Short mmCIF file of N, CA and C in Angstrom, two decimals:
data_model
loop_
_atom_site.label_atom_id
_atom_site.label_comp_id
_atom_site.label_asym_id
_atom_site.label_seq_id
_atom_site.Cartn_x
_atom_site.Cartn_y
_atom_site.Cartn_z
N MET L 27 24.89 -23.54 27.50
CA MET L 27 24.72 -22.19 27.99
C MET L 27 24.71 -21.20 26.82
N ARG L 28 25.59 -21.36 25.88
CA ARG L 28 25.67 -20.44 24.75
C ARG L 28 24.37 -20.47 23.94
N PHE L 29 23.80 -21.66 23.71
CA PHE L 29 22.56 -21.79 22.95
C PHE L 29 21.43 -21.03 23.64
N ARG L 30 21.34 -21.12 24.95
CA ARG L 30 20.29 -20.41 25.68
C ARG L 30 20.45 -18.90 25.54
N THR L 31 21.66 -18.42 25.55
CA THR L 31 21.90 -16.99 25.40
C THR L 31 21.46 -16.53 24.02
N VAL L 32 21.83 -17.28 22.99
CA VAL L 32 21.44 -16.94 21.63
C VAL L 32 19.92 -17.02 21.48
N ALA L 33 19.32 -18.07 22.02
CA ALA L 33 17.87 -18.24 21.94
C ALA L 33 17.15 -17.11 22.65
N ALA L 34 17.65 -16.72 23.82
CA ALA L 34 17.02 -15.63 24.57
C ALA L 34 17.14 -14.31 23.80
N ALA L 35 18.28 -14.06 23.18
CA ALA L 35 18.46 -12.84 22.39
C ALA L 35 17.53 -12.83 21.19
N PHE L 36 17.39 -13.98 20.52
CA PHE L 36 16.50 -14.08 19.37
C PHE L 36 15.05 -13.84 19.80
N LEU L 37 14.64 -14.42 20.92
CA LEU L 37 13.29 -14.23 21.42
C LEU L 37 13.04 -12.76 21.73
N ALA L 38 13.99 -12.12 22.36
CA ALA L 38 13.84 -10.70 22.69
C ALA L 38 13.70 -9.86 21.43
N LEU L 39 14.48 -10.16 20.40
CA LEU L 39 14.39 -9.42 19.14
C LEU L 39 13.07 -9.67 18.43
N SER L 40 12.56 -10.88 18.49
CA SER L 40 11.32 -11.20 17.79
C SER L 40 10.11 -10.58 18.47
N LEU L 41 10.21 -10.23 19.75
CA LEU L 41 9.09 -9.61 20.44
C LEU L 41 9.00 -8.12 20.19
N VAL L 42 10.07 -7.52 19.72
CA VAL L 42 10.07 -6.10 19.42
C VAL L 42 9.36 -5.89 18.09
N ALA L 43 8.41 -4.95 18.05
CA ALA L 43 7.69 -4.67 16.80
C ALA L 43 8.68 -4.14 15.77
N PRO L 44 8.54 -4.56 14.51
CA PRO L 44 9.46 -4.09 13.50
C PRO L 44 9.31 -2.58 13.32
N ALA L 45 10.42 -1.89 13.28
CA ALA L 45 10.39 -0.44 13.12
C ALA L 45 10.13 -0.10 11.67
N MET L 46 9.34 0.93 11.45
CA MET L 46 9.09 1.38 10.09
C MET L 46 10.27 2.21 9.64
N ALA L 47 10.56 2.16 8.36
CA ALA L 47 11.65 2.94 7.81
C ALA L 47 11.33 4.42 7.90
N ALA L 48 12.36 5.24 7.84
CA ALA L 48 12.15 6.69 7.90
C ALA L 48 11.23 7.11 6.78
N GLY L 49 10.29 7.99 7.10
CA GLY L 49 9.35 8.45 6.10
C GLY L 49 8.12 7.58 5.96
N GLU L 50 7.98 6.56 6.80
CA GLU L 50 6.80 5.70 6.77
C GLU L 50 6.04 5.87 8.07
N PHE L 51 4.70 5.84 7.96
CA PHE L 51 3.85 5.96 9.14
C PHE L 51 2.49 5.36 8.81
N GLN L 52 1.60 5.33 9.79
CA GLN L 52 0.25 4.81 9.58
C GLN L 52 -0.77 5.86 9.98
N MET L 53 -1.96 5.76 9.38
CA MET L 53 -3.09 6.60 9.75
C MET L 53 -4.37 5.81 9.53
N PRO L 54 -5.42 6.11 10.28
CA PRO L 54 -6.67 5.37 10.09
C PRO L 54 -7.34 5.80 8.78
N VAL L 55 -7.98 4.86 8.11
CA VAL L 55 -8.75 5.16 6.91
C VAL L 55 -9.99 5.93 7.34
N ASP L 56 -10.31 7.01 6.63
CA ASP L 56 -11.52 7.78 6.93
C ASP L 56 -12.17 8.23 5.63
N GLN L 57 -13.14 9.14 5.72
CA GLN L 57 -13.91 9.56 4.56
C GLN L 57 -13.08 10.32 3.52
N ARG L 58 -11.90 10.77 3.85
CA ARG L 58 -11.05 11.47 2.88
C ARG L 58 -10.42 10.52 1.86
N PHE L 59 -10.35 9.24 2.18
CA PHE L 59 -9.73 8.25 1.30
C PHE L 59 -10.64 7.96 0.11
N GLY L 60 -10.03 7.90 -1.07
CA GLY L 60 -10.74 7.46 -2.26
C GLY L 60 -10.58 5.96 -2.39
N GLY L 61 -11.24 5.39 -3.36
CA GLY L 61 -11.15 3.94 -3.49
C GLY L 61 -11.04 3.49 -4.92
N GLY L 62 -10.73 2.23 -5.07
CA GLY L 62 -10.62 1.63 -6.38
C GLY L 62 -10.53 0.12 -6.24
N SER L 63 -10.47 -0.54 -7.38
CA SER L 63 -10.35 -2.00 -7.35
C SER L 63 -9.66 -2.48 -8.61
N LEU L 64 -9.13 -3.68 -8.54
CA LEU L 64 -8.60 -4.38 -9.70
C LEU L 64 -9.61 -5.47 -10.04
N THR L 65 -10.16 -5.38 -11.24
CA THR L 65 -11.18 -6.32 -11.68
C THR L 65 -10.64 -7.07 -12.90
N PHE L 66 -10.88 -8.37 -12.92
CA PHE L 66 -10.38 -9.21 -14.00
C PHE L 66 -11.54 -9.80 -14.79
N PRO L 67 -11.49 -9.71 -16.13
CA PRO L 67 -12.57 -10.25 -16.95
C PRO L 67 -12.80 -11.74 -16.66
N GLY L 68 -14.05 -12.10 -16.51
CA GLY L 68 -14.40 -13.49 -16.24
C GLY L 68 -14.16 -13.93 -14.81
N TYR L 69 -13.65 -13.04 -13.97
CA TYR L 69 -13.34 -13.40 -12.59
C TYR L 69 -13.99 -12.45 -11.60
N GLY L 70 -13.92 -11.18 -11.88
CA GLY L 70 -14.47 -10.17 -10.97
C GLY L 70 -13.37 -9.45 -10.22
N LYS L 71 -13.74 -8.86 -9.10
CA LYS L 71 -12.78 -8.10 -8.31
C LYS L 71 -11.75 -9.04 -7.68
N GLY L 72 -10.48 -8.67 -7.83
CA GLY L 72 -9.42 -9.42 -7.19
C GLY L 72 -8.82 -8.67 -6.02
N TYR L 73 -8.99 -7.33 -6.04
CA TYR L 73 -8.36 -6.49 -5.02
C TYR L 73 -9.16 -5.20 -4.91
N VAL L 74 -9.41 -4.77 -3.69
CA VAL L 74 -10.09 -3.51 -3.43
C VAL L 74 -9.17 -2.69 -2.54
N TYR L 75 -9.04 -1.40 -2.83
CA TYR L 75 -8.14 -0.57 -2.03
C TYR L 75 -8.74 0.79 -1.75
N ARG L 76 -8.20 1.44 -0.72
CA ARG L 76 -8.50 2.82 -0.36
C ARG L 76 -7.18 3.56 -0.31
N MET L 77 -7.15 4.78 -0.87
CA MET L 77 -5.89 5.53 -0.98
C MET L 77 -6.13 7.01 -0.72
N LEU L 78 -5.12 7.65 -0.16
CA LEU L 78 -5.16 9.09 0.11
C LEU L 78 -3.79 9.69 -0.17
N LEU L 79 -3.77 10.83 -0.84
CA LEU L 79 -2.56 11.63 -0.96
C LEU L 79 -2.70 12.75 0.06
N SER L 80 -1.73 12.86 0.93
CA SER L 80 -1.83 13.77 2.07
C SER L 80 -0.63 14.71 2.11
N ASP L 81 -0.88 15.93 2.55
CA ASP L 81 0.20 16.89 2.76
C ASP L 81 0.79 16.66 4.15
N GLN L 82 2.06 16.35 4.19
CA GLN L 82 2.75 16.15 5.45
C GLN L 82 3.96 17.09 5.49
N GLN L 83 3.78 18.22 6.16
CA GLN L 83 4.85 19.21 6.30
C GLN L 83 5.39 19.66 4.95
N GLY L 84 4.47 19.94 4.01
CA GLY L 84 4.86 20.44 2.70
C GLY L 84 5.29 19.38 1.71
N GLN L 85 5.12 18.12 2.07
CA GLN L 85 5.55 17.01 1.22
C GLN L 85 4.36 16.07 0.99
N ILE L 86 4.31 15.43 -0.17
CA ILE L 86 3.23 14.50 -0.48
C ILE L 86 3.53 13.16 0.17
N ALA L 87 2.51 12.65 0.88
CA ALA L 87 2.55 11.28 1.42
C ALA L 87 1.45 10.49 0.72
N VAL L 88 1.75 9.26 0.35
CA VAL L 88 0.75 8.37 -0.24
C VAL L 88 0.41 7.33 0.82
N CYS L 89 -0.90 7.21 1.12
CA CYS L 89 -1.37 6.28 2.14
C CYS L 89 -2.35 5.31 1.50
N GLY L 90 -2.31 4.05 1.93
CA GLY L 90 -3.24 3.10 1.35
C GLY L 90 -3.43 1.85 2.18
N ALA L 91 -4.60 1.23 1.96
CA ALA L 91 -4.94 -0.05 2.58
C ALA L 91 -5.67 -0.86 1.52
N GLY L 92 -5.52 -2.17 1.55
CA GLY L 92 -6.16 -3.01 0.55
C GLY L 92 -6.68 -4.31 1.11
N TYR L 93 -7.53 -4.94 0.32
CA TYR L 93 -8.15 -6.20 0.69
C TYR L 93 -8.16 -7.14 -0.51
N PHE L 94 -7.58 -8.33 -0.35
CA PHE L 94 -7.62 -9.35 -1.39
C PHE L 94 -8.94 -10.09 -1.28
N GLN L 95 -9.70 -10.14 -2.38
CA GLN L 95 -10.99 -10.81 -2.36
C GLN L 95 -10.85 -12.30 -2.04
N ASP L 96 -9.78 -12.93 -2.52
CA ASP L 96 -9.52 -14.33 -2.18
C ASP L 96 -8.04 -14.64 -2.36
N ALA L 97 -7.62 -15.70 -1.76
CA ALA L 97 -6.19 -16.06 -1.77
C ALA L 97 -5.69 -16.45 -3.14
N SER L 98 -6.56 -16.93 -4.02
CA SER L 98 -6.08 -17.41 -5.33
C SER L 98 -5.55 -16.28 -6.20
N SER L 99 -5.98 -15.06 -5.97
CA SER L 99 -5.50 -13.94 -6.78
C SER L 99 -4.39 -13.15 -6.10
N ALA L 100 -4.11 -13.40 -4.84
CA ALA L 100 -3.20 -12.57 -4.05
C ALA L 100 -1.79 -12.50 -4.63
N VAL L 101 -1.24 -13.62 -5.04
CA VAL L 101 0.15 -13.61 -5.55
C VAL L 101 0.26 -12.77 -6.81
N GLY L 102 -0.66 -12.96 -7.74
CA GLY L 102 -0.64 -12.19 -8.98
C GLY L 102 -0.90 -10.71 -8.76
N VAL L 103 -1.83 -10.39 -7.88
CA VAL L 103 -2.15 -9.00 -7.60
C VAL L 103 -0.96 -8.32 -6.93
N ARG L 104 -0.27 -9.01 -6.02
CA ARG L 104 0.93 -8.42 -5.39
C ARG L 104 1.98 -8.05 -6.45
N ARG L 105 2.11 -8.90 -7.45
CA ARG L 105 3.05 -8.62 -8.54
C ARG L 105 2.65 -7.33 -9.27
N LEU L 106 1.35 -7.16 -9.51
CA LEU L 106 0.86 -5.94 -10.16
C LEU L 106 1.06 -4.72 -9.25
N LEU L 107 0.83 -4.87 -7.95
CA LEU L 107 1.02 -3.76 -7.02
C LEU L 107 2.46 -3.27 -7.01
N ARG L 108 3.41 -4.20 -7.12
CA ARG L 108 4.82 -3.81 -7.12
C ARG L 108 5.19 -2.97 -8.34
N GLN L 109 4.41 -3.10 -9.41
CA GLN L 109 4.69 -2.35 -10.64
C GLN L 109 3.79 -1.14 -10.82
N ALA L 110 2.82 -0.95 -9.92
CA ALA L 110 1.87 0.16 -10.02
C ALA L 110 2.56 1.48 -9.68
N GLU L 111 2.00 2.56 -10.21
CA GLU L 111 2.56 3.90 -9.98
C GLU L 111 1.45 4.88 -9.63
N VAL L 112 1.80 5.87 -8.83
CA VAL L 112 0.93 7.02 -8.59
C VAL L 112 1.59 8.19 -9.28
N ARG L 113 0.81 8.87 -10.13
CA ARG L 113 1.32 10.04 -10.86
C ARG L 113 0.49 11.26 -10.51
N ILE L 114 1.18 12.38 -10.35
CA ILE L 114 0.52 13.66 -10.12
C ILE L 114 0.94 14.59 -11.24
N ASN L 115 -0.06 15.08 -11.98
CA ASN L 115 0.19 15.91 -13.16
C ASN L 115 1.19 15.25 -14.11
N GLY L 116 1.07 13.94 -14.28
CA GLY L 116 1.93 13.19 -15.20
C GLY L 116 3.29 12.81 -14.64
N ARG L 117 3.60 13.24 -13.45
CA ARG L 117 4.91 12.98 -12.84
C ARG L 117 4.80 11.85 -11.82
N LYS L 118 5.61 10.82 -11.99
CA LYS L 118 5.58 9.67 -11.08
C LYS L 118 6.11 10.09 -9.71
N VAL L 119 5.27 9.89 -8.66
CA VAL L 119 5.70 10.22 -7.31
C VAL L 119 5.94 8.97 -6.47
N VAL L 120 5.30 7.85 -6.83
CA VAL L 120 5.50 6.59 -6.12
C VAL L 120 5.40 5.45 -7.11
N ARG L 121 6.30 4.50 -6.99
CA ARG L 121 6.19 3.25 -7.72
C ARG L 121 6.23 2.15 -6.67
N ASP L 122 5.37 1.17 -6.81
CA ASP L 122 5.28 0.02 -5.91
C ASP L 122 4.30 0.32 -4.77
N LEU L 123 3.06 -0.12 -4.95
CA LEU L 123 2.02 0.08 -3.95
C LEU L 123 1.87 -1.12 -3.03
N SER L 124 2.85 -2.00 -3.03
CA SER L 124 2.77 -3.18 -2.15
C SER L 124 2.93 -2.81 -0.68
N PHE L 125 3.25 -1.55 -0.38
CA PHE L 125 3.35 -1.12 1.02
C PHE L 125 1.97 -0.92 1.65
N PHE L 126 0.90 -0.89 0.84
CA PHE L 126 -0.45 -0.72 1.40
C PHE L 126 -0.68 -1.77 2.48
N SER L 127 -1.31 -1.37 3.57
CA SER L 127 -1.64 -2.34 4.61
C SER L 127 -2.70 -3.29 4.07
N GLN L 128 -2.72 -4.50 4.59
CA GLN L 128 -3.71 -5.50 4.17
C GLN L 128 -4.67 -5.75 5.31
N VAL L 129 -5.96 -5.59 5.03
CA VAL L 129 -6.99 -5.83 6.03
C VAL L 129 -7.68 -7.15 5.73
N ARG L 130 -8.41 -7.67 6.70
CA ARG L 130 -8.98 -9.02 6.58
C ARG L 130 -10.37 -9.08 5.96
N SER L 131 -11.03 -7.93 5.81
CA SER L 131 -12.37 -7.94 5.21
C SER L 131 -12.60 -6.60 4.50
N GLU L 132 -13.57 -6.60 3.61
CA GLU L 132 -13.88 -5.36 2.91
C GLU L 132 -14.43 -4.31 3.87
N ALA L 133 -15.17 -4.74 4.90
CA ALA L 133 -15.69 -3.82 5.91
C ALA L 133 -14.54 -3.18 6.69
N ALA L 134 -13.51 -3.95 7.00
CA ALA L 134 -12.35 -3.42 7.74
C ALA L 134 -11.59 -2.40 6.92
N LEU L 135 -11.76 -2.45 5.60
CA LEU L 135 -11.10 -1.50 4.71
C LEU L 135 -11.57 -0.07 4.96
N GLU L 136 -12.76 0.09 5.51
CA GLU L 136 -13.33 1.41 5.77
C GLU L 136 -12.76 2.08 7.01
N VAL L 137 -12.13 1.33 7.89
CA VAL L 137 -11.61 1.91 9.13
C VAL L 137 -10.19 1.46 9.46
N GLY L 138 -9.71 0.46 8.76
CA GLY L 138 -8.41 -0.14 9.10
C GLY L 138 -7.26 0.83 8.96
N PRO L 139 -6.13 0.48 9.49
CA PRO L 139 -4.97 1.35 9.37
C PRO L 139 -4.44 1.34 7.94
N ALA L 140 -4.01 2.49 7.48
CA ALA L 140 -3.38 2.62 6.17
C ALA L 140 -1.90 2.89 6.37
N ASN L 141 -1.07 2.19 5.61
CA ASN L 141 0.37 2.49 5.62
C ASN L 141 0.62 3.66 4.70
N CYS L 142 1.54 4.53 5.11
CA CYS L 142 1.86 5.73 4.34
C CYS L 142 3.36 5.81 4.09
N VAL L 143 3.72 6.38 2.94
CA VAL L 143 5.12 6.66 2.65
C VAL L 143 5.25 8.10 2.17
N MET L 144 6.33 8.72 2.57
CA MET L 144 6.65 10.06 2.09
C MET L 144 7.28 9.92 0.71
N THR L 145 6.89 10.81 -0.20
CA THR L 145 7.38 10.69 -1.58
C THR L 145 8.63 11.53 -1.85
N GLY L 146 8.86 12.54 -1.03
CA GLY L 146 9.98 13.44 -1.30
C GLY L 146 9.60 14.55 -2.27
N PHE L 147 8.37 14.54 -2.77
CA PHE L 147 7.91 15.58 -3.68
C PHE L 147 7.13 16.63 -2.91
N PRO L 148 7.32 17.91 -3.25
CA PRO L 148 6.59 18.96 -2.55
C PRO L 148 5.10 18.91 -2.89
N THR L 149 4.27 19.30 -1.93
CA THR L 149 2.83 19.37 -2.15
C THR L 149 2.55 20.48 -3.16
N PRO L 150 1.76 20.17 -4.20
CA PRO L 150 1.43 21.21 -5.20
C PRO L 150 0.71 22.39 -4.56
N ILE L 151 1.02 23.58 -5.02
CA ILE L 151 0.39 24.79 -4.48
C ILE L 151 -1.04 24.89 -4.97
N SER L 152 -1.26 24.54 -6.22
CA SER L 152 -2.58 24.63 -6.83
C SER L 152 -3.48 23.48 -6.37
N GLU L 153 -4.76 23.76 -6.26
CA GLU L 153 -5.74 22.72 -5.92
C GLU L 153 -6.07 21.89 -7.16
N ASP L 154 -5.75 22.41 -8.34
CA ASP L 154 -6.08 21.74 -9.59
C ASP L 154 -4.96 20.79 -9.99
N VAL L 155 -5.04 19.54 -9.50
CA VAL L 155 -4.03 18.54 -9.81
C VAL L 155 -4.70 17.31 -10.40
N ASP L 156 -3.97 16.63 -11.25
CA ASP L 156 -4.45 15.40 -11.88
C ASP L 156 -3.72 14.23 -11.23
N VAL L 157 -4.46 13.41 -10.49
CA VAL L 157 -3.88 12.24 -9.82
C VAL L 157 -4.29 11.01 -10.60
N ASP L 158 -3.32 10.18 -10.90
CA ASP L 158 -3.54 8.99 -11.71
C ASP L 158 -2.85 7.79 -11.06
N VAL L 159 -3.57 6.68 -10.91
CA VAL L 159 -2.97 5.43 -10.43
C VAL L 159 -2.87 4.52 -11.65
N LYS L 160 -1.66 4.14 -12.01
CA LYS L 160 -1.43 3.31 -13.19
C LYS L 160 -0.99 1.92 -12.77
N PHE L 161 -1.76 0.94 -13.22
CA PHE L 161 -1.39 -0.46 -13.02
C PHE L 161 -0.86 -1.00 -14.34
N PRO L 162 0.12 -1.89 -14.29
CA PRO L 162 0.68 -2.43 -15.54
C PRO L 162 -0.34 -3.32 -16.24
N SER L 163 -0.18 -3.41 -17.55
CA SER L 163 -1.00 -4.37 -18.28
C SER L 163 -0.36 -5.74 -18.09
N GLY L 164 -1.14 -6.74 -18.21
CA GLY L 164 -0.60 -8.08 -18.01
C GLY L 164 -1.68 -9.01 -17.58
N PHE L 165 -1.29 -10.11 -17.01
CA PHE L 165 -2.27 -11.10 -16.60
C PHE L 165 -1.93 -11.64 -15.22
N VAL L 166 -2.94 -12.22 -14.60
CA VAL L 166 -2.77 -12.85 -13.29
C VAL L 166 -3.32 -14.26 -13.42
N ARG L 167 -2.55 -15.23 -12.99
CA ARG L 167 -3.02 -16.62 -13.02
C ARG L 167 -3.80 -16.92 -11.75
N PHE L 168 -4.93 -17.61 -11.94
CA PHE L 168 -5.80 -17.97 -10.82
C PHE L 168 -5.76 -19.47 -10.61
#
């Protein structure tokens, strides 16, 4: 009887969608999103992504979605994403882009849901801002 109770409780918990942490949300990718890719010499594109910096109630939110070109590069690219940074006017606002949602095809990247995180930094008043995405130097084994 005890095992069934525990099993039923576990099943009930596993059916509940995981809650996003405070300050995290999703939005659909649209024409406002910019794009980029990680390309490796002698290999080609390993990762393609779409990203948007958005004003959310006076605060900067970073939103993104990505697509791994193939499974052989995914582990190495995830390592690089964890070390990547978004900088605004030279100031780091986010480190670790592994929160980007993962879509199943490059076409889905144009409409798929993007995961977003609040940065805690106020939205710049000026329209003249320098946004930089920095990936670490290093290598990825294929």
